[in-house]
């Protein structure tokens, strides 16, 4: 439930959207009165590619260098810059961003998992989701010279913990 009494009700929605006032104008949600708590969010996503491209990534033979190493740093940077990209997202002080890549030989895919954490008054879901996308986009950028048909998908929030709304774990 939103803490913003001016947020409009959306028909069919269990709760009002928090980023709009009653007049329908976009605004940044006021989190000033919310207590800080430990916040955690985990997001995942996948990039699929041709078998030869997968082999380049797996073997570390891409012309531009260590694809997954660069993508890991890019994902962390993406988490840190989320509020610069998402207009109504609060800038937060991240305490941890962990990025894991899993190579899926059978699917010629790389799975990305990001866990973002902070001690704050708002969650880190957007930071985790942005980090996943930036990490996967970096893989695409580094490999596009050999495979422009790569696809990014299945990006989603797996879980979040902390704050007034408690925990969410995807089913």
PDB file of C-alpha atoms in Angstrom:
ATOM      1  CA  UNK A   1       0.000   0.000   0.000  1.00  0.00           C
ATOM      2  CA  UNK A   2       1.251   3.459  -0.787  1.00  0.00           C
ATOM      3  CA  UNK A   3       2.039   6.005   1.893  1.00  0.00           C
ATOM      4  CA  UNK A   4       0.970   8.789  -0.472  1.00  0.00           C
ATOM      5  CA  UNK A   5      -2.671   9.786   0.170  1.00  0.00           C
ATOM      6  CA  UNK A   6      -2.717  11.828  -3.037  1.00  0.00           C
ATOM      7  CA  UNK A   7      -2.012   8.821  -5.273  1.00  0.00           C
ATOM      8  CA  UNK A   8      -4.892   7.971  -7.621  1.00  0.00           C
ATOM      9  CA  UNK A   9      -6.734   4.676  -7.527  1.00  0.00           C
ATOM     10  CA  UNK A  10      -6.347   2.528 -10.637  1.00  0.00           C
ATOM     11  CA  UNK A  11      -9.432   0.445 -11.527  1.00  0.00           C
ATOM     12  CA  UNK A  12      -8.705  -3.258 -11.138  1.00  0.00           C
ATOM     13  CA  UNK A  13      -5.469  -2.579  -9.252  1.00  0.00           C
ATOM     14  CA  UNK A  14      -5.153  -3.721  -5.636  1.00  0.00           C
ATOM     15  CA  UNK A  15      -3.439  -0.434  -4.770  1.00  0.00           C
ATOM     16  CA  UNK A  16      -2.940   2.976  -6.314  1.00  0.00           C
ATOM     17  CA  UNK A  17       0.075   3.869  -8.430  1.00  0.00           C
ATOM     18  CA  UNK A  18       2.497   5.814  -6.267  1.00  0.00           C
ATOM     19  CA  UNK A  19       4.215   7.931  -8.920  1.00  0.00           C
ATOM     20  CA  UNK A  20       1.105   9.964  -9.830  1.00  0.00           C
ATOM     21  CA  UNK A  21      -0.858  12.470  -7.783  1.00  0.00           C
ATOM     22  CA  UNK A  22      -4.671  12.655  -7.842  1.00  0.00           C
ATOM     23  CA  UNK A  23      -4.470  14.985 -10.854  1.00  0.00           C
ATOM     24  CA  UNK A  24      -2.453  12.365 -12.747  1.00  0.00           C
ATOM     25  CA  UNK A  25       0.786  14.327 -12.620  1.00  0.00           C
ATOM     26  CA  UNK A  26       4.018  12.369 -12.252  1.00  0.00           C
ATOM     27  CA  UNK A  27       5.974  13.022  -9.064  1.00  0.00           C
ATOM     28  CA  UNK A  28       8.750  11.508  -7.015  1.00  0.00           C
ATOM     29  CA  UNK A  29       7.324   9.571  -4.067  1.00  0.00           C
ATOM     30  CA  UNK A  30       8.019  11.175  -0.686  1.00  0.00           C
ATOM     31  CA  UNK A  31      10.067   8.704   1.363  1.00  0.00           C
ATOM     32  CA  UNK A  32      11.189  11.279   3.947  1.00  0.00           C
ATOM     33  CA  UNK A  33       9.175   9.826   6.827  1.00  0.00           C
ATOM     34  CA  UNK A  34      10.004   6.195   6.085  1.00  0.00           C
ATOM     35  CA  UNK A  35      12.492   4.498   8.408  1.00  0.00           C
ATOM     36  CA  UNK A  36      15.669   3.048   6.965  1.00  0.00           C
ATOM     37  CA  UNK A  37      15.871  -0.728   6.816  1.00  0.00           C
ATOM     38  CA  UNK A  38      18.063  -3.327   5.176  1.00  0.00           C
ATOM     39  CA  UNK A  39      16.782  -3.766   1.602  1.00  0.00           C
ATOM     40  CA  UNK A  40      17.667  -6.613  -0.756  1.00  0.00           C
ATOM     41  CA  UNK A  41      16.530  -7.307  -4.318  1.00  0.00           C
ATOM     42  CA  UNK A  42      17.472 -10.121  -6.685  1.00  0.00           C
ATOM     43  CA  UNK A  43      16.857  -9.885 -10.435  1.00  0.00           C
ATOM     44  CA  UNK A  44      17.719 -12.182 -13.334  1.00  0.00           C
ATOM     45  CA  UNK A  45      17.818 -12.167 -17.118  1.00  0.00           C
ATOM     46  CA  UNK A  46      19.243 -14.068 -20.085  1.00  0.00           C
ATOM     47  CA  UNK A  47      20.998 -13.394 -23.371  1.00  0.00           C
ATOM     48  CA  UNK A  48      20.815 -16.060 -26.077  1.00  0.00           C
ATOM     49  CA  UNK A  49      23.296 -16.270 -28.944  1.00  0.00           C
ATOM     50  CA  UNK A  50      24.645 -18.404 -31.745  1.00  0.00           C
ATOM     51  CA  UNK A  51      26.784 -21.408 -30.715  1.00  0.00           C
ATOM     52  CA  UNK A  52      29.967 -19.823 -32.133  1.00  0.00           C
ATOM     53  CA  UNK A  53      29.342 -16.614 -30.192  1.00  0.00           C
ATOM     54  CA  UNK A  54      28.728 -18.599 -27.032  1.00  0.00           C
ATOM     55  CA  UNK A  55      32.067 -20.367 -27.544  1.00  0.00           C
ATOM     56  CA  UNK A  56      33.858 -16.998 -27.836  1.00  0.00           C
ATOM     57  CA  UNK A  57      32.328 -15.829 -24.556  1.00  0.00           C
ATOM     58  CA  UNK A  58      32.898 -19.153 -22.792  1.00  0.00           C
ATOM     59  CA  UNK A  59      36.522 -19.477 -23.921  1.00  0.00           C
ATOM     60  CA  UNK A  60      37.414 -15.813 -23.373  1.00  0.00           C
ATOM     61  CA  UNK A  61      38.423 -15.418 -27.027  1.00  0.00           C
ATOM     62  CA  UNK A  62      36.281 -12.423 -27.960  1.00  0.00           C
ATOM     63  CA  UNK A  63      38.236  -9.799 -29.867  1.00  0.00           C
ATOM     64  CA  UNK A  64      37.260  -7.115 -27.330  1.00  0.00           C
ATOM     65  CA  UNK A  65      38.543  -9.131 -24.358  1.00  0.00           C
ATOM     66  CA  UNK A  66      36.973 -10.681 -21.256  1.00  0.00           C
ATOM     67  CA  UNK A  67      33.283 -10.265 -22.077  1.00  0.00           C
ATOM     68  CA  UNK A  68      31.924 -11.418 -18.727  1.00  0.00           C
ATOM     69  CA  UNK A  69      34.483  -9.448 -16.718  1.00  0.00           C
ATOM     70  CA  UNK A  70      33.564  -6.240 -18.509  1.00  0.00           C
ATOM     71  CA  UNK A  71      29.837  -7.048 -18.282  1.00  0.00           C
ATOM     72  CA  UNK A  72      30.156  -7.575 -14.503  1.00  0.00           C
ATOM     73  CA  UNK A  73      31.692  -4.120 -14.044  1.00  0.00           C
ATOM     74  CA  UNK A  74      29.058  -2.605 -16.368  1.00  0.00           C
ATOM     75  CA  UNK A  75      26.241  -4.216 -14.360  1.00  0.00           C
ATOM     76  CA  UNK A  76      27.601  -2.764 -11.125  1.00  0.00           C
ATOM     77  CA  UNK A  77      27.920   0.642 -12.780  1.00  0.00           C
ATOM     78  CA  UNK A  78      24.342   0.305 -14.074  1.00  0.00           C
ATOM     79  CA  UNK A  79      23.061  -0.306 -10.551  1.00  0.00           C
ATOM     80  CA  UNK A  80      24.931   2.764  -9.317  1.00  0.00           C
ATOM     81  CA  UNK A  81      23.492   4.963 -12.108  1.00  0.00           C
ATOM     82  CA  UNK A  82      19.872   3.768 -11.987  1.00  0.00           C
ATOM     83  CA  UNK A  83      18.456   7.061 -10.706  1.00  0.00           C
ATOM     84  CA  UNK A  84      20.109   8.838 -13.663  1.00  0.00           C
ATOM     85  CA  UNK A  85      18.218   6.574 -16.082  1.00  0.00           C
ATOM     86  CA  UNK A  86      14.810   6.079 -14.430  1.00  0.00           C
ATOM     87  CA  UNK A  87      13.250   9.537 -13.989  1.00  0.00           C
ATOM     88  CA  UNK A  88      11.390   9.061 -10.691  1.00  0.00           C
ATOM     89  CA  UNK A  89      13.826   6.624  -9.067  1.00  0.00           C
ATOM     90  CA  UNK A  90      15.479   7.870  -5.868  1.00  0.00           C
ATOM     91  CA  UNK A  91      19.269   7.968  -5.739  1.00  0.00           C
ATOM     92  CA  UNK A  92      20.314   5.520  -3.036  1.00  0.00           C
ATOM     93  CA  UNK A  93      23.531   4.528  -1.345  1.00  0.00           C
ATOM     94  CA  UNK A  94      24.099   0.943  -2.383  1.00  0.00           C
ATOM     95  CA  UNK A  95      25.943  -1.197   0.147  1.00  0.00           C
ATOM     96  CA  UNK A  96      26.411  -4.211  -2.131  1.00  0.00           C
ATOM     97  CA  UNK A  97      25.945  -5.259  -5.753  1.00  0.00           C
ATOM     98  CA  UNK A  98      26.821  -8.871  -6.568  1.00  0.00           C
ATOM     99  CA  UNK A  99      26.746  -9.995 -10.208  1.00  0.00           C
ATOM    100  CA  UNK A 100      26.860 -13.637 -11.270  1.00  0.00           C
ATOM    101  CA  UNK A 101      26.922 -15.061 -14.785  1.00  0.00           C
ATOM    102  CA  UNK A 102      26.028 -18.666 -15.513  1.00  0.00           C
ATOM    103  CA  UNK A 103      26.950 -20.184 -18.860  1.00  0.00           C
ATOM    104  CA  UNK A 104      24.230 -22.414 -20.319  1.00  0.00           C
ATOM    105  CA  UNK A 105      25.935 -24.565 -22.944  1.00  0.00           C
ATOM    106  CA  UNK A 106      22.758 -26.374 -24.039  1.00  0.00           C
ATOM    107  CA  UNK A 107      20.858 -23.136 -24.734  1.00  0.00           C
ATOM    108  CA  UNK A 108      23.880 -21.114 -25.946  1.00  0.00           C
ATOM    109  CA  UNK A 109      22.905 -18.550 -23.345  1.00  0.00           C
ATOM    110  CA  UNK A 110      24.338 -16.543 -20.500  1.00  0.00           C
ATOM    111  CA  UNK A 111      22.155 -16.046 -17.442  1.00  0.00           C
ATOM    112  CA  UNK A 112      22.763 -12.998 -15.276  1.00  0.00           C
ATOM    113  CA  UNK A 113      21.771 -12.751 -11.601  1.00  0.00           C
ATOM    114  CA  UNK A 114      22.184  -9.561  -9.603  1.00  0.00           C
ATOM    115  CA  UNK A 115      21.692  -9.029  -5.890  1.00  0.00           C
ATOM    116  CA  UNK A 116      21.565  -5.396  -4.800  1.00  0.00           C
ATOM    117  CA  UNK A 117      21.456  -4.200  -1.208  1.00  0.00           C
ATOM    118  CA  UNK A 118      21.195  -0.962   0.731  1.00  0.00           C
ATOM    119  CA  UNK A 119      20.304   0.408   4.129  1.00  0.00           C
ATOM    120  CA  UNK A 120      17.631   2.927   3.244  1.00  0.00           C
ATOM    121  CA  UNK A 121      14.060   4.177   3.047  1.00  0.00           C
ATOM    122  CA  UNK A 122      13.331   2.769  -0.409  1.00  0.00           C
ATOM    123  CA  UNK A 123      13.942  -0.536  -2.141  1.00  0.00           C
ATOM    124  CA  UNK A 124      16.630  -1.624  -4.576  1.00  0.00           C
ATOM    125  CA  UNK A 125      14.484  -3.473  -7.116  1.00  0.00           C
ATOM    126  CA  UNK A 126      15.144  -0.947  -9.867  1.00  0.00           C
ATOM    127  CA  UNK A 127      18.901  -1.093  -9.236  1.00  0.00           C
ATOM    128  CA  UNK A 128      18.937  -4.899  -9.502  1.00  0.00           C
ATOM    129  CA  UNK A 129      16.794  -4.881 -12.661  1.00  0.00           C
ATOM    130  CA  UNK A 130      18.861  -2.129 -14.282  1.00  0.00           C
ATOM    131  CA  UNK A 131      22.100  -3.919 -13.434  1.00  0.00           C
ATOM    132  CA  UNK A 132      20.867  -7.106 -15.133  1.00  0.00           C
ATOM    133  CA  UNK A 133      19.900  -5.203 -18.282  1.00  0.00           C
ATOM    134  CA  UNK A 134      23.166  -3.250 -18.458  1.00  0.00           C
ATOM    135  CA  UNK A 135      25.217  -6.413 -17.919  1.00  0.00           C
ATOM    136  CA  UNK A 136      23.367  -8.233 -20.704  1.00  0.00           C
ATOM    137  CA  UNK A 137      23.519  -5.204 -23.016  1.00  0.00           C
ATOM    138  CA  UNK A 138      27.273  -5.093 -22.488  1.00  0.00           C
ATOM    139  CA  UNK A 139      27.568  -8.715 -23.597  1.00  0.00           C
ATOM    140  CA  UNK A 140      25.547  -7.789 -26.675  1.00  0.00           C
ATOM    141  CA  UNK A 141      27.750  -4.769 -27.370  1.00  0.00           C
ATOM    142  CA  UNK A 142      30.961  -6.755 -27.051  1.00  0.00           C
ATOM    143  CA  UNK A 143      29.719  -9.579 -29.306  1.00  0.00           C
ATOM    144  CA  UNK A 144      27.562  -7.770 -31.866  1.00  0.00           C
ATOM    145  CA  UNK A 145      30.344  -7.787 -34.468  1.00  0.00           C
ATOM    146  CA  UNK A 146      29.898 -11.561 -34.802  1.00  0.00           C
ATOM    147  CA  UNK A 147      26.223 -11.993 -33.826  1.00  0.00           C
ATOM    148  CA  UNK A 148      23.623  -9.262 -34.245  1.00  0.00           C
ATOM    149  CA  UNK A 149      20.815 -11.779 -33.667  1.00  0.00           C
ATOM    150  CA  UNK A 150      21.387 -12.202 -29.930  1.00  0.00           C
ATOM    151  CA  UNK A 151      18.236 -11.840 -27.838  1.00  0.00           C
ATOM    152  CA  UNK A 152      17.851 -10.526 -24.308  1.00  0.00           C
ATOM    153  CA  UNK A 153      14.862 -11.660 -22.290  1.00  0.00           C
ATOM    154  CA  UNK A 154      13.364 -13.185 -19.197  1.00  0.00           C
ATOM    155  CA  UNK A 155      14.396 -10.144 -17.140  1.00  0.00           C
ATOM    156  CA  UNK A 156      12.457 -10.166 -13.900  1.00  0.00           C
ATOM    157  CA  UNK A 157      12.544  -9.585 -10.176  1.00  0.00           C
ATOM    158  CA  UNK A 158      13.029 -12.858  -8.303  1.00  0.00           C
ATOM    159  CA  UNK A 159      12.775 -11.524  -4.784  1.00  0.00           C
ATOM    160  CA  UNK A 160      12.909  -8.474  -2.588  1.00  0.00           C
ATOM    161  CA  UNK A 161      13.157  -8.104   1.177  1.00  0.00           C
ATOM    162  CA  UNK A 162      12.900  -5.240   3.625  1.00  0.00           C
ATOM    163  CA  UNK A 163      10.709  -2.227   4.078  1.00  0.00           C
ATOM    164  CA  UNK A 164       7.076  -1.808   5.042  1.00  0.00           C
ATOM    165  CA  UNK A 165       5.758  -4.112   2.314  1.00  0.00           C
ATOM    166  CA  UNK A 166       7.945  -6.987   3.501  1.00  0.00           C
ATOM    167  CA  UNK A 167       9.180  -9.766   1.279  1.00  0.00           C
ATOM    168  CA  UNK A 168       8.288 -10.780  -2.254  1.00  0.00           C
ATOM    169  CA  UNK A 169       9.441 -14.041  -3.806  1.00  0.00           C
ATOM    170  CA  UNK A 170       8.395 -14.805  -7.391  1.00  0.00           C
ATOM    171  CA  UNK A 171       6.361 -17.944  -7.772  1.00  0.00           C
TER     172      UNK A 171
END
